[in-house]
Backbone as CSV, one residue per row, in Angstrom:
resi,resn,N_x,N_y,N_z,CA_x,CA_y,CA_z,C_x,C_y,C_z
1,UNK,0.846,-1.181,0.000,0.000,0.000,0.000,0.896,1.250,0.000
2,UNK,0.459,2.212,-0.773,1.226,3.754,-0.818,1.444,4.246,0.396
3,UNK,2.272,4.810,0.623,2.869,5.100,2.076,3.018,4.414,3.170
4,UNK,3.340,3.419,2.671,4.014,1.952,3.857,5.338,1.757,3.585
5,UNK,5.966,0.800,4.791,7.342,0.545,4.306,7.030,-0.534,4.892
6,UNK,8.179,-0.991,4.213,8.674,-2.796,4.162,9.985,-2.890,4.402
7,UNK,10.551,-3.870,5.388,11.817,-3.924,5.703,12.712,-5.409,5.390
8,UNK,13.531,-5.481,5.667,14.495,-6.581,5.647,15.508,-6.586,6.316
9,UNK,15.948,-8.000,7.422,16.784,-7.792,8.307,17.640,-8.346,8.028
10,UNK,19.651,-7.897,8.109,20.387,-9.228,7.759,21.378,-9.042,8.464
11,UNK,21.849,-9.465,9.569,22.719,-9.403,10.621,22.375,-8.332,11.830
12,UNK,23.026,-7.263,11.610,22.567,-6.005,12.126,22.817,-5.088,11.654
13,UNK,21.896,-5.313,10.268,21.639,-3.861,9.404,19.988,-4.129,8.987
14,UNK,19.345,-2.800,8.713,18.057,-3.320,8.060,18.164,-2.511,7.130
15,UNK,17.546,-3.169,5.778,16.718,-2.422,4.364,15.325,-2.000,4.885
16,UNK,15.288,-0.977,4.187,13.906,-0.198,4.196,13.830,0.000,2.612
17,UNK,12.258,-0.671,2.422,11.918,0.033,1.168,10.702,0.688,1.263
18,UNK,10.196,2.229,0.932,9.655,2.671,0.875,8.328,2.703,-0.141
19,UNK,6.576,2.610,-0.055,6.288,2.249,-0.761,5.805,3.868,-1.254
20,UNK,5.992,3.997,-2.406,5.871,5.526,-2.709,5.026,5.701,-3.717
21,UNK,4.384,4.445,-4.489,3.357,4.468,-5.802,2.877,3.074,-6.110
22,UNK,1.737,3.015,-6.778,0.860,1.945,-6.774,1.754,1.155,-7.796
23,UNK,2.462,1.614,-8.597,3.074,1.085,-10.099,4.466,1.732,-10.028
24,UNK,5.491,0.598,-9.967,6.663,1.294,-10.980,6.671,2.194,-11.783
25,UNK,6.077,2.566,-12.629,6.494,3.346,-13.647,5.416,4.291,-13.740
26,UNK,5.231,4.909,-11.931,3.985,5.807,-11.952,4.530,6.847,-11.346
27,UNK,4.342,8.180,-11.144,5.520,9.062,-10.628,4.711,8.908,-8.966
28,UNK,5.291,9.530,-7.667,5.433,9.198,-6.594,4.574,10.589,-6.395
29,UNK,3.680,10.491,-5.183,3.207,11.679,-4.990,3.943,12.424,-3.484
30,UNK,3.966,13.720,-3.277,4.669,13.802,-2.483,4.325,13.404,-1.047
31,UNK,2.667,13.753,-0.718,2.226,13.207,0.162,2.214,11.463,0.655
32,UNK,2.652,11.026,-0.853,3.211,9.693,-0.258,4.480,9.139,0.332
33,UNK,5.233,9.717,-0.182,6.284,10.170,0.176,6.551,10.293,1.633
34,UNK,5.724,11.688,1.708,5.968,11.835,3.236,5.307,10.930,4.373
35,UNK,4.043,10.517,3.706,3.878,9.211,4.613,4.898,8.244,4.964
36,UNK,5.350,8.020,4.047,6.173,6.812,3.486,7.696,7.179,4.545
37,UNK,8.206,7.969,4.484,9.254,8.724,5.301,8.718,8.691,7.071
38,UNK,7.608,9.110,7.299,6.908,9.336,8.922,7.368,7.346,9.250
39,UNK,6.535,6.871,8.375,6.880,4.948,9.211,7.772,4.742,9.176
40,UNK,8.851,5.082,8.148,9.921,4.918,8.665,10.226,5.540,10.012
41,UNK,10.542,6.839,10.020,10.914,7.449,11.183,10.147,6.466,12.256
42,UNK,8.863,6.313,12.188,8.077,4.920,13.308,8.785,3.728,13.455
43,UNK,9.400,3.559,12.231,9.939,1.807,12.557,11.300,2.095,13.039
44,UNK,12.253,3.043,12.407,13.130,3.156,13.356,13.259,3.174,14.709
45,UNK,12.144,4.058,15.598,12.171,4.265,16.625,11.919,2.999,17.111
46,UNK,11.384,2.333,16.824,10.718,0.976,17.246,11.709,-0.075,17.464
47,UNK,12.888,-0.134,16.433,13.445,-0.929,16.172,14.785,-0.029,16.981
48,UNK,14.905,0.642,17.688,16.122,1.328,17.993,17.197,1.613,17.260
49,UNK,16.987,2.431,16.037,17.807,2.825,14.639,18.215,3.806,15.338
50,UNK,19.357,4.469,15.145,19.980,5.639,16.035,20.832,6.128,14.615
51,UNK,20.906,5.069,13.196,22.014,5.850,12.211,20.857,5.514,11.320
52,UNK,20.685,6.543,10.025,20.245,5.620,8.942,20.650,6.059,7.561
53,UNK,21.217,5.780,6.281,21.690,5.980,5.207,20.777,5.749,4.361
54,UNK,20.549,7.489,3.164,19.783,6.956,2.129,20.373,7.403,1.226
55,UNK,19.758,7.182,-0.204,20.088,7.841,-1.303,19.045,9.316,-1.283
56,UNK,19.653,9.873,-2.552,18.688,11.022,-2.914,17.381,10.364,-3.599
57,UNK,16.507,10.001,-2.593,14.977,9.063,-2.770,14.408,10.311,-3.752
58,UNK,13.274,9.694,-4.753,12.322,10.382,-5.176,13.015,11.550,-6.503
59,UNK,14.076,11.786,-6.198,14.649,12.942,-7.042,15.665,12.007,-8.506
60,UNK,15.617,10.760,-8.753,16.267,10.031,-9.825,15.177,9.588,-11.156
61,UNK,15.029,8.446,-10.992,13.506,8.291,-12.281,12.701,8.673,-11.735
62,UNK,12.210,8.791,-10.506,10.798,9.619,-9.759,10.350,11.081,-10.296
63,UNK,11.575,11.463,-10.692,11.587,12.999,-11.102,10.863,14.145,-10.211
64,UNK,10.970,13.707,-9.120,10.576,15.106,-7.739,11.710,16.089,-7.863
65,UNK,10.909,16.773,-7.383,11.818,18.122,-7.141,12.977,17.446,-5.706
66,UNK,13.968,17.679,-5.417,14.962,17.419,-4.807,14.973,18.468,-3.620
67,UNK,14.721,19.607,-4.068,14.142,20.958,-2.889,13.229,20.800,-2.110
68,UNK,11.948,20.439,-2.719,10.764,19.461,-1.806,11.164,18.141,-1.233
69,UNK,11.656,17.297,-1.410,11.449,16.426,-1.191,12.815,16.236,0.604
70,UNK,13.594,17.041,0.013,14.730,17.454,0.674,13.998,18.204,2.432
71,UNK,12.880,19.317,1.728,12.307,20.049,3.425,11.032,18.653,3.961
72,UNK,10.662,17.600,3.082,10.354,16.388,3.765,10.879,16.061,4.765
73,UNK,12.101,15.407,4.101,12.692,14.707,5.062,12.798,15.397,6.068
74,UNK,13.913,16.704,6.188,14.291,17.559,7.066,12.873,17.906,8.183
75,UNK,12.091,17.775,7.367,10.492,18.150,8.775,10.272,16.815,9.463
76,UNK,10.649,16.240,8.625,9.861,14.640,9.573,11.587,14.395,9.947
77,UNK,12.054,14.024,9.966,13.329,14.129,10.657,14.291,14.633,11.819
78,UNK,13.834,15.819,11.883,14.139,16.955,12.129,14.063,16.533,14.312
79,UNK,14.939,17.274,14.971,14.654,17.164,16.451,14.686,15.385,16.687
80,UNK,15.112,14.875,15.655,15.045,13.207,16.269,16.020,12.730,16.667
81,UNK,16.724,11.544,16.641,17.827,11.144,17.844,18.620,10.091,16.960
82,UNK,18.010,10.151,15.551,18.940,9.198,14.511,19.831,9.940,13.456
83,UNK,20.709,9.644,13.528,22.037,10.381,12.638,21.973,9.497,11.513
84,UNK,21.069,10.588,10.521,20.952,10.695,8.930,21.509,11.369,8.119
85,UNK,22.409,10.061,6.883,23.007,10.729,6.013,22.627,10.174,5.077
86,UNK,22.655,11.328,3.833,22.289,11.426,2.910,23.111,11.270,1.588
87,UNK,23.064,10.288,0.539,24.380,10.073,-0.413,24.061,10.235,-1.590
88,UNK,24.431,11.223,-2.634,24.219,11.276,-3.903,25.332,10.928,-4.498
89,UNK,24.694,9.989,-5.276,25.238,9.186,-6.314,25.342,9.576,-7.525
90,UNK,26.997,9.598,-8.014,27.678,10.808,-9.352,28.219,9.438,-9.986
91,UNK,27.900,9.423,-11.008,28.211,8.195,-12.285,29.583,8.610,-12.629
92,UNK,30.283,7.769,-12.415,31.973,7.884,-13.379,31.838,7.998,-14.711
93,UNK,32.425,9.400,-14.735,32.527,9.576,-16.710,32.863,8.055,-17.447
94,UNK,32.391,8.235,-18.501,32.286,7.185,-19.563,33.971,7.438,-20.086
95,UNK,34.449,6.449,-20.353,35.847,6.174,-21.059,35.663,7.235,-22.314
96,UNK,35.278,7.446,-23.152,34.701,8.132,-24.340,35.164,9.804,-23.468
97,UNK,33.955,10.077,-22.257,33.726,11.589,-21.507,34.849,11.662,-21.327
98,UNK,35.964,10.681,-20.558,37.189,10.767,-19.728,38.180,11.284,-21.044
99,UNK,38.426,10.511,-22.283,39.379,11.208,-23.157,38.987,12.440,-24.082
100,UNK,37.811,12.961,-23.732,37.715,13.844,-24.205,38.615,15.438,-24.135
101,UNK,39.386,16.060,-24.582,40.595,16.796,-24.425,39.373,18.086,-24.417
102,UNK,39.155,19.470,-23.254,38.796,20.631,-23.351,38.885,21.375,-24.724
103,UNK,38.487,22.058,-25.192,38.957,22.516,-26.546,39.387,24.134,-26.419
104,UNK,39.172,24.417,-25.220,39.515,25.813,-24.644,37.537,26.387,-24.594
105,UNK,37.634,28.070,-24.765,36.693,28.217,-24.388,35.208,28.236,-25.794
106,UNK,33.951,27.617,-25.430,33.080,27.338,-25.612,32.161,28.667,-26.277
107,UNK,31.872,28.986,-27.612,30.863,29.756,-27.890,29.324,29.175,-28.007
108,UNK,28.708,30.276,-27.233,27.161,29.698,-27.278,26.439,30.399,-28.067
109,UNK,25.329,30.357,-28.677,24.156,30.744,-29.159,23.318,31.637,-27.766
110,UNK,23.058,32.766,-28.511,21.931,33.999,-27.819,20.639,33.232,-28.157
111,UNK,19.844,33.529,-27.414,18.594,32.876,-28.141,17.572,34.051,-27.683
């Protein structure tokens, strides 16, 4: 169901997956979202989570705004007692990008 989470335990770490849309390939609403973010914050507490690591959720194929989705977290988060970090993930240039030599400086088009 939209704004539930689902977990997985494997030693002493847990997965959280967030349920954020009825369909894969449906965009995420934000209010689900933030549901979806509050149970967590619930299951952590529950489960005595004191660290937790995410990606930049919602802002990749989801296509959310990253600004919104960003004062989410930070509100439901916010004054709590678990040390959250946050990791954006930067793709290594392509072999092709990497030998590409600068050509000095760049003229653009006025439009």
């Amino acid at each position: 169901m939209t704004g539930d989470v689902v977990y997985l335990k494997a030693e002493k770490r847990h997965v959280f997956y967030l349920i954020t849309k009825k369909c894969y390939n449906n965009k995420p609403l934000y209010s689900d979202l933030e549901k979806s973010l509050k149970k967590l914050l619930e299951l952590c507490k529950k489960l005595s989570i004191k660290q937790l690591a995410m990606p930049y959720i919602g802002a990749g194929l989801d296509m959310l705004d990253w600004r919104l989705v960003s004062r989410i977290i930070d509100a439901t988060f916010d004054m709590q007692s678990i040390d959250l970090t946050i990791y954006k993930y930067e793709a290594p240039p392509t072999p092709k990008e990497k030998d590409i030599e600068p050509s000095g400086p760049q003229k653009r088009k006025r439009i």
